[in-house]
Tab-separated table of C-alpha atoms in Angstrom:
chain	number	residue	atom	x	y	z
A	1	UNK	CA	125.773	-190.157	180.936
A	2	UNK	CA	122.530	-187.826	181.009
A	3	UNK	CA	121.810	-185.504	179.000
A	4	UNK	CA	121.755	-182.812	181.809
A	5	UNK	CA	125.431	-184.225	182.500
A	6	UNK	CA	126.483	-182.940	178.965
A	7	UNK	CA	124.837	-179.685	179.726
A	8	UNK	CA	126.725	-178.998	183.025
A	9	UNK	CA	130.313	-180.090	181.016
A	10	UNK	CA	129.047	-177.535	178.480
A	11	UNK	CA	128.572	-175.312	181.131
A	12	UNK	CA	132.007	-176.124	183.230
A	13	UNK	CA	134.496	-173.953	181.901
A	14	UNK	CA	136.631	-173.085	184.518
A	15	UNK	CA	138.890	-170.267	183.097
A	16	UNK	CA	138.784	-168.960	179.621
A	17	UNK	CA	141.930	-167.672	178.244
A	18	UNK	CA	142.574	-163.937	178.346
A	19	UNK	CA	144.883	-164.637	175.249
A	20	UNK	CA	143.653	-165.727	171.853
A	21	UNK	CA	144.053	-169.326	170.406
A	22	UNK	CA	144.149	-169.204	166.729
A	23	UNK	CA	145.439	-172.296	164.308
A	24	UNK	CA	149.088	-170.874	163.909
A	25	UNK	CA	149.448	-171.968	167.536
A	26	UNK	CA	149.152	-175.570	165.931
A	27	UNK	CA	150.411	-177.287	163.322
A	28	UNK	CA	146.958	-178.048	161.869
A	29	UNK	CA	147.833	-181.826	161.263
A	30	UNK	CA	143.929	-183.186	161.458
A	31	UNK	CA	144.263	-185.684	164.910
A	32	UNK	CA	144.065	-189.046	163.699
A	33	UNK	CA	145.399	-190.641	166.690
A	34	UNK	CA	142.928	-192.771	169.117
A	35	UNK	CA	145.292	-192.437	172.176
A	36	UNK	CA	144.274	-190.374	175.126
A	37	UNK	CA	145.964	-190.202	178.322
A	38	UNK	CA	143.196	-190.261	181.888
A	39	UNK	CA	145.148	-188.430	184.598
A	40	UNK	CA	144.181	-189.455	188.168
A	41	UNK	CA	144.762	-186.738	191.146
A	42	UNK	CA	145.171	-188.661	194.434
A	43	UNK	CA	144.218	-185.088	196.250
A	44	UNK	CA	146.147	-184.785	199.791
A	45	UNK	CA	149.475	-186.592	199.344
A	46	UNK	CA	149.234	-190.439	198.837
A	47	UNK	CA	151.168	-192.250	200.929
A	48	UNK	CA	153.234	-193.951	198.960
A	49	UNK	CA	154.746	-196.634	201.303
A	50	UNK	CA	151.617	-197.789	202.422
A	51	UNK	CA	150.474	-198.364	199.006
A	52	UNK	CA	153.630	-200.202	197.918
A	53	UNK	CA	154.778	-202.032	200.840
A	54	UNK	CA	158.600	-202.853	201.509
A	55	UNK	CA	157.313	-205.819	203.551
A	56	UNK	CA	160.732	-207.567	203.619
A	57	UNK	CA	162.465	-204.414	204.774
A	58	UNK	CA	162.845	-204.455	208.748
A	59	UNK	CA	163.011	-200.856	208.555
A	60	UNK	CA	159.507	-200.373	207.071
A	61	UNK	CA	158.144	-201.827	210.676
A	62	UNK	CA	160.257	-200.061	212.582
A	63	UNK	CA	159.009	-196.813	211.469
A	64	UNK	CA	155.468	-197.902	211.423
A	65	UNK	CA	154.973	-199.528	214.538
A	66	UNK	CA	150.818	-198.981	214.542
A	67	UNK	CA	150.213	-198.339	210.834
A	68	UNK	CA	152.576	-200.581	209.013
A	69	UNK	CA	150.728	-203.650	206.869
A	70	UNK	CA	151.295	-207.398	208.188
A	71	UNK	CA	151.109	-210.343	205.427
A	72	UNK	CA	147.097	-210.426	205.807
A	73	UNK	CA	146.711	-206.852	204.517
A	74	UNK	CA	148.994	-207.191	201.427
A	75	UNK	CA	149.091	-208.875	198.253
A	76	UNK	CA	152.870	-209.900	197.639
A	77	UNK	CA	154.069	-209.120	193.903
A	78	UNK	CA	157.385	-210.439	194.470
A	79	UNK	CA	160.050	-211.154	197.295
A	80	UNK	CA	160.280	-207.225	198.358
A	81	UNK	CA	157.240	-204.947	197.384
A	82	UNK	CA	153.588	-206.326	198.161
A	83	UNK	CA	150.291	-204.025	197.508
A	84	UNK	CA	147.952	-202.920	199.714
A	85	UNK	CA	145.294	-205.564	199.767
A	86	UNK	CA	142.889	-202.914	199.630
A	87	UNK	CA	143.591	-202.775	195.796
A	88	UNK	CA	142.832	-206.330	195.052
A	89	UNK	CA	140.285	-205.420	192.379
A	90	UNK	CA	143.377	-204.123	190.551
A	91	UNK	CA	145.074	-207.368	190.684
A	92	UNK	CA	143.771	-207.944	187.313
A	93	UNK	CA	145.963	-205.357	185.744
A	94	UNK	CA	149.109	-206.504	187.357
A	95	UNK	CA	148.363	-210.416	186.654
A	96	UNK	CA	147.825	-209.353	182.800
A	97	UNK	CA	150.830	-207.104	182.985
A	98	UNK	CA	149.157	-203.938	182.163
A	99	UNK	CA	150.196	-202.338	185.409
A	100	UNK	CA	153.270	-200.349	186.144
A	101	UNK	CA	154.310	-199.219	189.214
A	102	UNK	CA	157.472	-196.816	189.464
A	103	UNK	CA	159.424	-196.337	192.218
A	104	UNK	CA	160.297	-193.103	193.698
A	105	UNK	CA	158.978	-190.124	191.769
A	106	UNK	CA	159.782	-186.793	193.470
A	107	UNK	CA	161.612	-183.330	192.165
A	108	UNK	CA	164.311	-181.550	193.885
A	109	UNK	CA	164.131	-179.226	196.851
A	110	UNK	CA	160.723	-180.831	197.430
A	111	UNK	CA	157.836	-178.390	198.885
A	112	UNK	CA	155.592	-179.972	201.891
A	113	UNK	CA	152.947	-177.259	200.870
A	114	UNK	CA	149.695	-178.901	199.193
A	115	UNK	CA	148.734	-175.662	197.661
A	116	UNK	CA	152.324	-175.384	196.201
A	117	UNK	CA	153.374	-178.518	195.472
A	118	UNK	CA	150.188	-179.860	193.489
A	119	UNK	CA	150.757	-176.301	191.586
A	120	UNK	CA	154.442	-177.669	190.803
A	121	UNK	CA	153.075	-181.155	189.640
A	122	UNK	CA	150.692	-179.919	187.526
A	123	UNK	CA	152.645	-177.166	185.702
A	124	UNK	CA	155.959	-179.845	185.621
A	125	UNK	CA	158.327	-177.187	187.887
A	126	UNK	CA	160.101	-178.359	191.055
A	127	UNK	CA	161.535	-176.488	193.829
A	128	UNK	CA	163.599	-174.621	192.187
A	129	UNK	CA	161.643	-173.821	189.332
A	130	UNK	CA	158.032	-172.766	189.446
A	131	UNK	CA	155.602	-174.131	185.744
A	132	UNK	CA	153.980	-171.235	184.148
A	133	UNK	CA	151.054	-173.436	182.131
A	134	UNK	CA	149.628	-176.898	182.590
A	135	UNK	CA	152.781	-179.097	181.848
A	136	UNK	CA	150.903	-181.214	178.847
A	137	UNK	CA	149.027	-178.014	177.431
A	138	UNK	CA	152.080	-176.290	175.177
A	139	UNK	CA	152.858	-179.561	173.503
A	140	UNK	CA	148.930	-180.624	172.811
A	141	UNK	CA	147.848	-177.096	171.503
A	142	UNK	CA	150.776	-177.260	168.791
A	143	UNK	CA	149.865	-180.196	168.061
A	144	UNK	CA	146.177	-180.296	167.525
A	145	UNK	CA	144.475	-177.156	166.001
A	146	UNK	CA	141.406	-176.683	168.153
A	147	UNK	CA	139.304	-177.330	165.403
A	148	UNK	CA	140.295	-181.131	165.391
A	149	UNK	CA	139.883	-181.917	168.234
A	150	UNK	CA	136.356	-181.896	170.356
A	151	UNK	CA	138.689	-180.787	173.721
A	152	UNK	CA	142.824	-180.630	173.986
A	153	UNK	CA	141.267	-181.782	177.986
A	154	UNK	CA	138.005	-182.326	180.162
A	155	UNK	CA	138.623	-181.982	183.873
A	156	UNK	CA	135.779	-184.564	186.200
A	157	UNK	CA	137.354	-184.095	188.977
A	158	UNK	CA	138.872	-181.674	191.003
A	159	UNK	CA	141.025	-178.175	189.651
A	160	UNK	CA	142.006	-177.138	186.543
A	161	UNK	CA	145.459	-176.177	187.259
A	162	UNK	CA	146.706	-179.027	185.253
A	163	UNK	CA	144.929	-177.132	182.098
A	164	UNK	CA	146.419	-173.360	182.896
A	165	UNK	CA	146.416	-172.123	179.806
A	166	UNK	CA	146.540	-168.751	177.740
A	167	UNK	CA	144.953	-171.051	174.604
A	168	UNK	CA	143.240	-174.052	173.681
A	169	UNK	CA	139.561	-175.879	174.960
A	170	UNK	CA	140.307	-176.788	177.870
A	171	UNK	CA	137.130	-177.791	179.603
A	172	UNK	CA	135.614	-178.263	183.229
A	173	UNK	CA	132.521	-180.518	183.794
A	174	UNK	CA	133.227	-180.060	188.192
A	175	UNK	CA	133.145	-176.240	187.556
A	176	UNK	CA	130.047	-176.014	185.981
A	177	UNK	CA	128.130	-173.340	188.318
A	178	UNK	CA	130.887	-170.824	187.398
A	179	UNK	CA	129.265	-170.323	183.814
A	180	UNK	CA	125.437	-171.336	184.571
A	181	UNK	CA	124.259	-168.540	182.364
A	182	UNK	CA	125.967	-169.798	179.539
A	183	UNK	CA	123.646	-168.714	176.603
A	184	UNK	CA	123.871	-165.456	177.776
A	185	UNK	CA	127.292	-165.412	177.148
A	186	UNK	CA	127.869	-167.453	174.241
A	187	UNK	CA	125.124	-165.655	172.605
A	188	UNK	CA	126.256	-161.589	173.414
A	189	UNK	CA	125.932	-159.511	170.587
A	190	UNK	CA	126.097	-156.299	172.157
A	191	UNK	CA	129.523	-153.962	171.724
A	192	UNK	CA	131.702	-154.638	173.837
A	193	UNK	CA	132.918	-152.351	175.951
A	194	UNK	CA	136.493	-153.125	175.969
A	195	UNK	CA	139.175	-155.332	173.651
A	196	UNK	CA	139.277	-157.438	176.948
A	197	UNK	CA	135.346	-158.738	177.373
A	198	UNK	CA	134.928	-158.780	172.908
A	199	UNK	CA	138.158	-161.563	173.558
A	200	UNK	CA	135.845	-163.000	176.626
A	201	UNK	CA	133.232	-162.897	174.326
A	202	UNK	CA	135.135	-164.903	171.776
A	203	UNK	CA	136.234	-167.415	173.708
A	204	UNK	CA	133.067	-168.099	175.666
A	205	UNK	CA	132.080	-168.795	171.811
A	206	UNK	CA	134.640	-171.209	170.831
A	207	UNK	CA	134.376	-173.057	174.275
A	208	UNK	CA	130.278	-173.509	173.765
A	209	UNK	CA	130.732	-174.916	170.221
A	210	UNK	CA	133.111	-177.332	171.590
A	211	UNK	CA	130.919	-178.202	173.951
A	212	UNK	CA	128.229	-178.463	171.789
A	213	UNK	CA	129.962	-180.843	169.643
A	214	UNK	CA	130.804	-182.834	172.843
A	215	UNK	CA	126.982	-183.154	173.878
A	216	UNK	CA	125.654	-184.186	170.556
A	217	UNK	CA	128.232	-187.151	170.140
A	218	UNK	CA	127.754	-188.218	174.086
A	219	UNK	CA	123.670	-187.707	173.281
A	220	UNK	CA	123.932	-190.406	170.142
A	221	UNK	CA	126.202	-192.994	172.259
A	222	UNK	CA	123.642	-195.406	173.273
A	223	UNK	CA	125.471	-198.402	174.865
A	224	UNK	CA	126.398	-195.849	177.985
A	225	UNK	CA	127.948	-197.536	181.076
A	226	UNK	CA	127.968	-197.272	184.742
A	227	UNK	CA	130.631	-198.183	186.631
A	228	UNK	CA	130.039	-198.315	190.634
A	229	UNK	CA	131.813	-197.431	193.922
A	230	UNK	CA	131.729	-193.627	194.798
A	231	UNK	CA	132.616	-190.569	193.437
A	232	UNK	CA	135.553	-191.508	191.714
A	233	UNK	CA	133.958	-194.597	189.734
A	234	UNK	CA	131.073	-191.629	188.797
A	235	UNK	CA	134.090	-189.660	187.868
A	236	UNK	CA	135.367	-192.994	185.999
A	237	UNK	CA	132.133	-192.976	184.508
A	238	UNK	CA	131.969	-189.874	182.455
A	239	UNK	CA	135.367	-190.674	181.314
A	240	UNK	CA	134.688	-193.960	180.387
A	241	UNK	CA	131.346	-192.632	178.146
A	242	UNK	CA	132.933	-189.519	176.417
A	243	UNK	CA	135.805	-192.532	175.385
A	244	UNK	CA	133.254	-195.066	174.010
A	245	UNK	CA	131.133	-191.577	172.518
A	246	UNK	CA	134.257	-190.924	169.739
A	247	UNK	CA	134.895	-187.714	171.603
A	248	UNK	CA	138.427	-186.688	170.542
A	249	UNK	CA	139.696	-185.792	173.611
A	250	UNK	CA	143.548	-186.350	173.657
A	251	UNK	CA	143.645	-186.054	177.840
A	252	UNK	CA	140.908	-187.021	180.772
A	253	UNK	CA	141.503	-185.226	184.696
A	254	UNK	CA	140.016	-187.584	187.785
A	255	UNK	CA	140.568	-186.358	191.443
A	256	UNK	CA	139.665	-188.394	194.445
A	257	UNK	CA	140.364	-186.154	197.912
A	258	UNK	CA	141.285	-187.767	201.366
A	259	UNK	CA	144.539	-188.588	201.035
A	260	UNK	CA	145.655	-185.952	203.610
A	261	UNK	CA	145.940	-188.691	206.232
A	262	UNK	CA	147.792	-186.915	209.234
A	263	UNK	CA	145.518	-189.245	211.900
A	264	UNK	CA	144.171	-193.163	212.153
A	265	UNK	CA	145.466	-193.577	208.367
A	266	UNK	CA	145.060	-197.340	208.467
A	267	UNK	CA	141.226	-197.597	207.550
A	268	UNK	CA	141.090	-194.108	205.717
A	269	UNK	CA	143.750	-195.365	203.393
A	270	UNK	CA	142.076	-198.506	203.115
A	271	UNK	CA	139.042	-197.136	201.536
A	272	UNK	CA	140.304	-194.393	199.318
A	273	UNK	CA	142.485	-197.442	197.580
A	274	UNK	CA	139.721	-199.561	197.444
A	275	UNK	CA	138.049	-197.147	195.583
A	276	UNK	CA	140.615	-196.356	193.252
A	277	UNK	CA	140.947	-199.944	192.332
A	278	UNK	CA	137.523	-200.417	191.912
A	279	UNK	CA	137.012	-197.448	189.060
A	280	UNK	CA	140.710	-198.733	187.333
A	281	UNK	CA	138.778	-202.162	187.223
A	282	UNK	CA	135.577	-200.773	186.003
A	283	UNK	CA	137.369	-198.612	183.495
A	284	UNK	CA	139.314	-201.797	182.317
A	285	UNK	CA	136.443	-203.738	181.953
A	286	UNK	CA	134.209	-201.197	180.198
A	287	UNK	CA	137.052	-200.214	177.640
A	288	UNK	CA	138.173	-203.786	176.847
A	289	UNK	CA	134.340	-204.024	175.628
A	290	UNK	CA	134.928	-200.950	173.283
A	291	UNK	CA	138.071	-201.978	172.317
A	292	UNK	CA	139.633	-198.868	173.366
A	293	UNK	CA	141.864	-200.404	176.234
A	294	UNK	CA	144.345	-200.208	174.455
A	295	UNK	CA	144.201	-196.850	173.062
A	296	UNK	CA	143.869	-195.690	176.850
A	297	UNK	CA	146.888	-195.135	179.380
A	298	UNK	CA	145.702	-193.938	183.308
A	299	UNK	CA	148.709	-192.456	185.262
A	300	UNK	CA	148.508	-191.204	189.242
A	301	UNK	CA	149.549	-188.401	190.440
A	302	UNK	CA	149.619	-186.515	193.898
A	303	UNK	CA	151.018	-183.556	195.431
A	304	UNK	CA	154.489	-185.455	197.394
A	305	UNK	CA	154.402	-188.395	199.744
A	306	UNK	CA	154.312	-188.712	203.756
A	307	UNK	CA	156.942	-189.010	205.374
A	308	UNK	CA	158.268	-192.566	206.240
A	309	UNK	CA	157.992	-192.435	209.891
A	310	UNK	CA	154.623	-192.502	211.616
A	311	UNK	CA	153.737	-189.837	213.586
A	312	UNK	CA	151.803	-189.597	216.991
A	313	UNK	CA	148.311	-189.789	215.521
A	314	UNK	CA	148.619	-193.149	213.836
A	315	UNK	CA	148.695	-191.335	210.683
A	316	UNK	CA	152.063	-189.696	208.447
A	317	UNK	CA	152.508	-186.548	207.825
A	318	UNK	CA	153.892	-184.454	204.693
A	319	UNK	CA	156.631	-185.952	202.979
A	320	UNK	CA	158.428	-185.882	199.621
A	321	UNK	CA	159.180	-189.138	197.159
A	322	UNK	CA	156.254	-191.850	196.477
A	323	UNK	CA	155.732	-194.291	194.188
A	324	UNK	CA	153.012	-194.248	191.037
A	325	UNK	CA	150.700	-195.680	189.139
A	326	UNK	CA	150.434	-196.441	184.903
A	327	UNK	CA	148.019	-198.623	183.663
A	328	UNK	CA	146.841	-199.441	180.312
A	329	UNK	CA	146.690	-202.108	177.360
A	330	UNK	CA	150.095	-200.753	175.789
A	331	UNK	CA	151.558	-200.794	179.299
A	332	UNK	CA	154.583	-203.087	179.768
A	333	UNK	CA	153.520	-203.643	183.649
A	334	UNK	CA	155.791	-204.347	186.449
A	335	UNK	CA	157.704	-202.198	188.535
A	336	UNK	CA	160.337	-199.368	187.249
A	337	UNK	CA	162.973	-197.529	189.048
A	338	UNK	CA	164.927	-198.094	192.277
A	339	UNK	CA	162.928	-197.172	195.452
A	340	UNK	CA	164.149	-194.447	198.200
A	341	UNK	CA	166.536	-196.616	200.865
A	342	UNK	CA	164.501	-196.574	203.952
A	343	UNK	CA	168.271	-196.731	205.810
A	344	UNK	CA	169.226	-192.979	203.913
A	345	UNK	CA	166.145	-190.726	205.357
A	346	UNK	CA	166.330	-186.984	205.490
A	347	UNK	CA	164.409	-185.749	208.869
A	348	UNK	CA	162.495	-188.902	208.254
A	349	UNK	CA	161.780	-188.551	204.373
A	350	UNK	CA	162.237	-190.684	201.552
A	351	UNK	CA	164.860	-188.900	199.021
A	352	UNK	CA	163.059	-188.914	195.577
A	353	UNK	CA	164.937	-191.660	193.082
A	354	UNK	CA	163.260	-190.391	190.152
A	355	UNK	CA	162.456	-187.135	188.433
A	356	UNK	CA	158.423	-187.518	187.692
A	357	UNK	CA	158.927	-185.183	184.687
A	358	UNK	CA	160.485	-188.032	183.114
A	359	UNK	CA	157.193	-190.296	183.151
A	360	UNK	CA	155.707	-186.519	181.648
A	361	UNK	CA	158.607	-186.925	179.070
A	362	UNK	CA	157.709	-190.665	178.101
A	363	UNK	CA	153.948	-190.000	178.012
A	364	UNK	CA	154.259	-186.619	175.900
A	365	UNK	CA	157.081	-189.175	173.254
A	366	UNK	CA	155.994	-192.517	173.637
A	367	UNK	CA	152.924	-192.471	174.193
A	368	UNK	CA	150.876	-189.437	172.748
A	369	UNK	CA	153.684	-188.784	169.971
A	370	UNK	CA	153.589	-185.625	170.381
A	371	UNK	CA	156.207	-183.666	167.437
A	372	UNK	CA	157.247	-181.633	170.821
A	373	UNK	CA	157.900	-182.581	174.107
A	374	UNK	CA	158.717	-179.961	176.960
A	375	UNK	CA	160.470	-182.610	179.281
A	376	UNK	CA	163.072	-184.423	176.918
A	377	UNK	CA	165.575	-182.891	178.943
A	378	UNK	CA	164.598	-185.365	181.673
A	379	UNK	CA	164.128	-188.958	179.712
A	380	UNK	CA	165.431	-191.357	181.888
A	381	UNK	CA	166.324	-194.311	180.367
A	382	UNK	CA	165.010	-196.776	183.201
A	383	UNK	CA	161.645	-196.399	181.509
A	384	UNK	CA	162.581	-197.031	178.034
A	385	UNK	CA	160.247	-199.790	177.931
A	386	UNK	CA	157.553	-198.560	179.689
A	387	UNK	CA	154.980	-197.753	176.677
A	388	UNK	CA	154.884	-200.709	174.102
């Protein structure tokens, strides 16, 4: 990572807080935990079926007529569910059992709007219930003070509504024009005119020194990587170097847009995986060097599915349930959950089998070990074993 990359992440704060952050909103246990959690945004609404194939289910091909995948576009995994073969580069994971797919993830009285449901993923609500704050960012603030950690999160790639937050450093390296004159704001001295802009002030402060921190320990790493394919493995990149730099960071934000495939899917969908599994390879690869593969867990994420029948355009439209991706050296890999019934479709949707809060739930407990986890109340049992 260049230098002038560090720069822009110091620059790329995307909100800052209009509420203070002090140390009593943590516990002030020092962070002595390696274990960081990269969360990958597949922006538009992946669709899920085409991803994990039901090839042995009739019913698959007789809702996809044009778009569904014959045998020499998928790599079986077992007598039912094949992947697209556009993620062959991910094989790897799967063959080592570091891969975990699981079925079904959805929330009730799903919402088909992008702009609302992404907001629901990221702040853990549902259709019922809107999230008020990014739905890891309570737990992580009380449990590492800011001042021991370099970042509670970095965004690379796409929003920060996954961070909302009235405390903690949260940081954005995609927003970085928002605060291009950064010294003159980290270094105001002038009265302020109002309580409001002195806490603006403050914050601006704390955010820069975190930064700061964050430039000077990326600046010293000097066995930097580069991991190719696209924006996503530049994304992957970044990640992959603030990891290997010591940066405490306890969670990473990737987002790779496209996904909105309402038209001639087949070959869009095709590339956007291929480039997904090409930066989980790369990121594999690179960390197993480090030796921090194992203190590393990716998860997907995406706004809902699309809907199980094809649609005019040889593409799907908005839909609800789809199945996800964890990968990672304390993964127990294979496949979790029951997936929708393509025979018991609402107005030609899957019905969600899981509640994705509880992979939020099992990430915040079991992996993270967190003292506090906002989700408990949705621990499902079928992924006891997830997290080794």
């Amino acid at each position: 990572m260049k230098r002038r990359h560090c720069l822009k992440l110091m620059a790329g704060c995307a909100m800052i807080p209009l509420l203070p952050f002090t140390e009593s909103y943590a516990n002030n246990r020092a962070s002595t935990s390696r274990k960081r959690l990269i969360l990958l945004e597949l922006s538009g609404a992946n669709d899920g079926l085409n991803t994990v194939v039901p090839y042995s289910d009739d019913r698959y091909y007789e809702l996809r007529p044009s778009i569904g995948l014959g045998p020499d576009r998928l790599i079986k995994l077992n007598n039912n569910f094949a992947l697209n073969a556009s993620l062959k580069q991910a094989m790897p994971l799967w063959e080592s059992a570091q891969l975990a797919i699981v079925h079904g993830l959805g929330y009730p009285s799903p919402n088909r709007s992008h702009f609302k449901s992404i907001a629901l993923w990221e702040t853990g609500g549902d259709g019922n219930v809107a999230g008020r704050h990014g739905w890891a960012t309570h737990d992580l603030e009380h449990a590492y003070a800011s001042s021991h950690v370099d970042a509670h999160g970095i965004v690379l790639g796409g929003g920060m509504g996954i961070f909302s937050s009235p405390g903690g450093n949260w940081l954005s390296m995609s927003a970085a024009d928002q605060f291009s004159n950064r010294r003159v704001v980290a270094n105001h001295t002038h009265k302020a005119v109002n309580d409001t802009m002195a806490l603006l002030l403050d914050r601006a402060k704390v955010l820069k020194s975190s930064l700061d921190n964050i430039s000077r320990k990326v600046a010293l790493n000097k066995k930097r990587v580069q991991i190719h394919g696209g924006d996503l493995s530049d994304q992957m990149t970044h990640a992959v170097n603030i990891i290997n730099s010591g940066i405490n960071v306890p969670v990473i934000k990737l987002s790779l847009n496209g996904f909105d495939t309402h038209d001639q899917q087949t070959y869009k969908h095709q590339s956007l995986l291929s480039q997904v599994a090409r930066a989980i390879s790369g990121m594999r690869r690179e960390l197993i060097k480090s030796g921090e593969w194992n203190n590393t867990v990716l998860l997907t994420y995406s706004e809902f599915g699309r809907r199980a029948r094809e649609n005019k355009s040889h593409g799907t439209d908005h839909g609800t349930a789809a199945a996800h991706f964890l990968c990672g050296g304390r993964i127990n890999g294979g496949m979790y959950g029951t997936a929708p019934d393509l025979g018991q479709l609402i107005d030609d949707d899957l019905q969600h089998t899981m509640d994705y809060r509880a992979v939020y739930s099992r990430l915040l407990n079991d992996w993270l070990e967190l003292p506090s986890n906002s989700f408990a109340k949705f621990t499902d049992d079928r992924l006891n074993h997830l997290i080794s």
